[in-house]
Amino acid sequence: MSDNMVEVRWMSGQASLESEGRIKVSVITKQALKDGNVAEWLKPMVDTLERNHLFEGRLNQTYVMPLPEGASAEAVILVGGGERPLTSEDLRLSAAAAAKAAIRIQAEQVLFEVPALLSAWTVEGSSKEAAHALTEGFILGAYKPIHYRRETSAYEGVRRLTFYHEGAVVDQEAEGWKEGIASGQAFAAGTILSRDLTNLPGNLLRPEDLADTAVELAQRYGLEVEVLDESEMEERGMGGILAIGKGSVNPPRMISIKYQGRSDWDEVTGLVGKGITFDTGGISLKKAPGMADMISDMGGAASVLGVIEVLGRLRPEINVVAVIASAENMPSGSATKPGDLITTLSGRTIEMLNTDAEGRVVLADGMTYAREKGASRLLDIATLTGAVEVALGNVATGAVTNDETFLQGFIMASKQTGEKVWPLPSYPEYWDMLKSDVADLQNSPGRFGAAITAGLFIGTFAEGMPWIHLDIAGTAYLPKERGVDPKGGTGVMVRTITQWLITEK
Ligand code: BES
Ligand code: MN
Ligand code: ZN
């Protein structure tokens, strides 16, 4: 994986700032401009910029100002803070904008001036949350995907970020800053792991490679990990994942990691991720245009691993079993065909009408396996349907559930992280659409309501346990950068799932 994390630290008072960075960042809100509440040394320049509509403190706005020789810094990046009161998302976006400006001018070390009053300007009023949002936003905004070009550039991005308050700070505030930086770093690290995995091409990330990554991650944090190969899956009766994997020379893997943060293995949340390392559609072959994007069809698995990375760093007192159902969906002489009959781990049978509706079939076994591993509530995450992108674009993740109050808790968490989640309905009529003439379920109930029926197919295997399904087909892999997200893999939902797990415990 790429080692492109920014090192973040915090200072207050008049510490030796010289060594901390020759580029300063200053967040200026619209209100501060109106009130003239801007540092003395910046005021004349900022006034001129505002008069000439060059910088007005708008959210996401940045202005890079070189400073005269002999000044305490080489340049200052003005960042618009938007309107007060500031939300965590405002801070996150401002920090991401600052990071992008810093990268444009090839800054290596950045000093981020934090107004002493910052947390008082925020909706949450907490220095910990403000520090978390700024740290997370800056690191995510500074992210650069791995590339494979022969020529590499000497500039490697921002290496160090120092937040500093001028003057003295009370202990409690300092504690909040330290904790917020640590949790912001952990959330960003998990998200970046997920982005990097999502961006890996299909030939560099096969189910076995995904399994190796999971094993490495688990070992780094001392977690129990298990990888099932084809013969072990055969013995257990995992006919779903095997049916999808059997067309490829790169065999499927069922991967699980246990994170035990409580003394007893109870109240276990099962996180089940779709890990299709490449989706050609199989015998129901996809069209050529855009097929390369299907390297991201393991985005759900990537996000599950991202969550494990965050849990490994923060060690909350919760129990999680992560399950990743990984296969490569290929057409070949050994591939599953339309019309084939499949028996899943649960014993339920599937009439396979379309081999391109493969995600739900591997996840069927993933869900049952998570229950076998002790899960008492379930969340699955998958780049499942083109239909969810038709409905919500690449803006919001679609959610389906069998328990609306359970989903409400998740949506609350998403409001804190700024990641957008929108519920789709699950009326009985949609469940009825999954019926098959010959099997318990069919895997391709048609175009209408397809994001819902695909979700409910998976929900069948929750066997009545509280369950949430997240369809990230629109949000896991973007055609161009937006906000804190880059072009390509986004690591979507790593932050929200973690936030939800930590606050629901
Ligand atoms: N991996 C795709 C869904 C997808 C589409 C992800 C676009 C990201 C971007 C999934 O396996 C798939 O092929 N779904 C089909 C299902 C259909 C054949 C029933 C779809 O949505 O078209
Ligand atoms: Mn498919
Ligand atoms: Zn797929």
Short mmCIF file of C-alpha atoms in Angstrom, two decimals, residues 9-15 17 25 111-120 126-128 130-131 134 162-170 172-178 181:
data_model
loop_
_atom_site.label_atom_id
_atom_site.label_comp_id
_atom_site.label_asym_id
_atom_site.label_seq_id
_atom_site.Cartn_x
_atom_site.Cartn_y
_atom_site.Cartn_z
CA ARG A 9 0.98 17.29 15.29
CA TRP A 10 -0.30 19.99 17.54
CA MET A 11 1.39 22.94 19.24
CA SER A 12 0.39 25.95 21.22
CA GLY A 13 2.09 29.05 22.54
CA GLN A 14 5.11 30.50 20.80
CA ALA A 15 6.96 27.25 20.21
CA LEU A 17 7.50 27.42 14.70
CA VAL A 25 -2.68 28.12 6.47
CA LEU A 111 1.55 25.24 9.67
CA PHE A 112 -2.18 25.44 10.23
CA GLU A 113 -3.16 28.41 12.40
CA VAL A 114 -6.14 27.59 14.53
CA PRO A 115 -8.11 30.48 15.95
CA ALA A 116 -8.36 30.15 19.72
CA LEU A 117 -12.13 30.52 19.38
CA LEU A 118 -12.55 27.85 16.74
CA SER A 119 -14.54 25.32 18.73
CA ALA A 120 -16.85 28.09 19.96
CA SER A 126 -16.09 20.58 20.87
CA SER A 127 -12.37 20.97 20.28
CA LYS A 128 -12.05 17.22 19.85
CA ALA A 130 -13.07 20.23 15.40
CA ALA A 131 -9.59 18.72 15.53
CA LEU A 134 -9.67 19.31 10.33
CA THR A 162 1.23 21.23 12.43
CA PHE A 163 -1.87 22.74 13.97
CA TYR A 164 -1.04 25.57 16.26
CA HIS A 165 -2.80 27.95 18.58
CA GLU A 166 -1.14 31.19 19.39
CA GLY A 167 -0.94 31.81 23.12
CA ALA A 168 -1.78 29.54 26.02
CA VAL A 169 -4.49 26.92 25.89
CA VAL A 170 -6.30 25.30 28.83
CA GLN A 172 -8.95 20.40 28.54
CA GLU A 173 -8.76 22.09 25.16
CA ALA A 174 -5.28 20.65 24.57
CA GLU A 175 -6.55 17.17 25.47
CA GLY A 176 -9.40 17.58 22.99
CA TRP A 177 -6.96 18.54 20.26
CA LYS A 178 -4.74 15.56 20.88
CA ILE A 181 -6.05 14.51 15.88
#
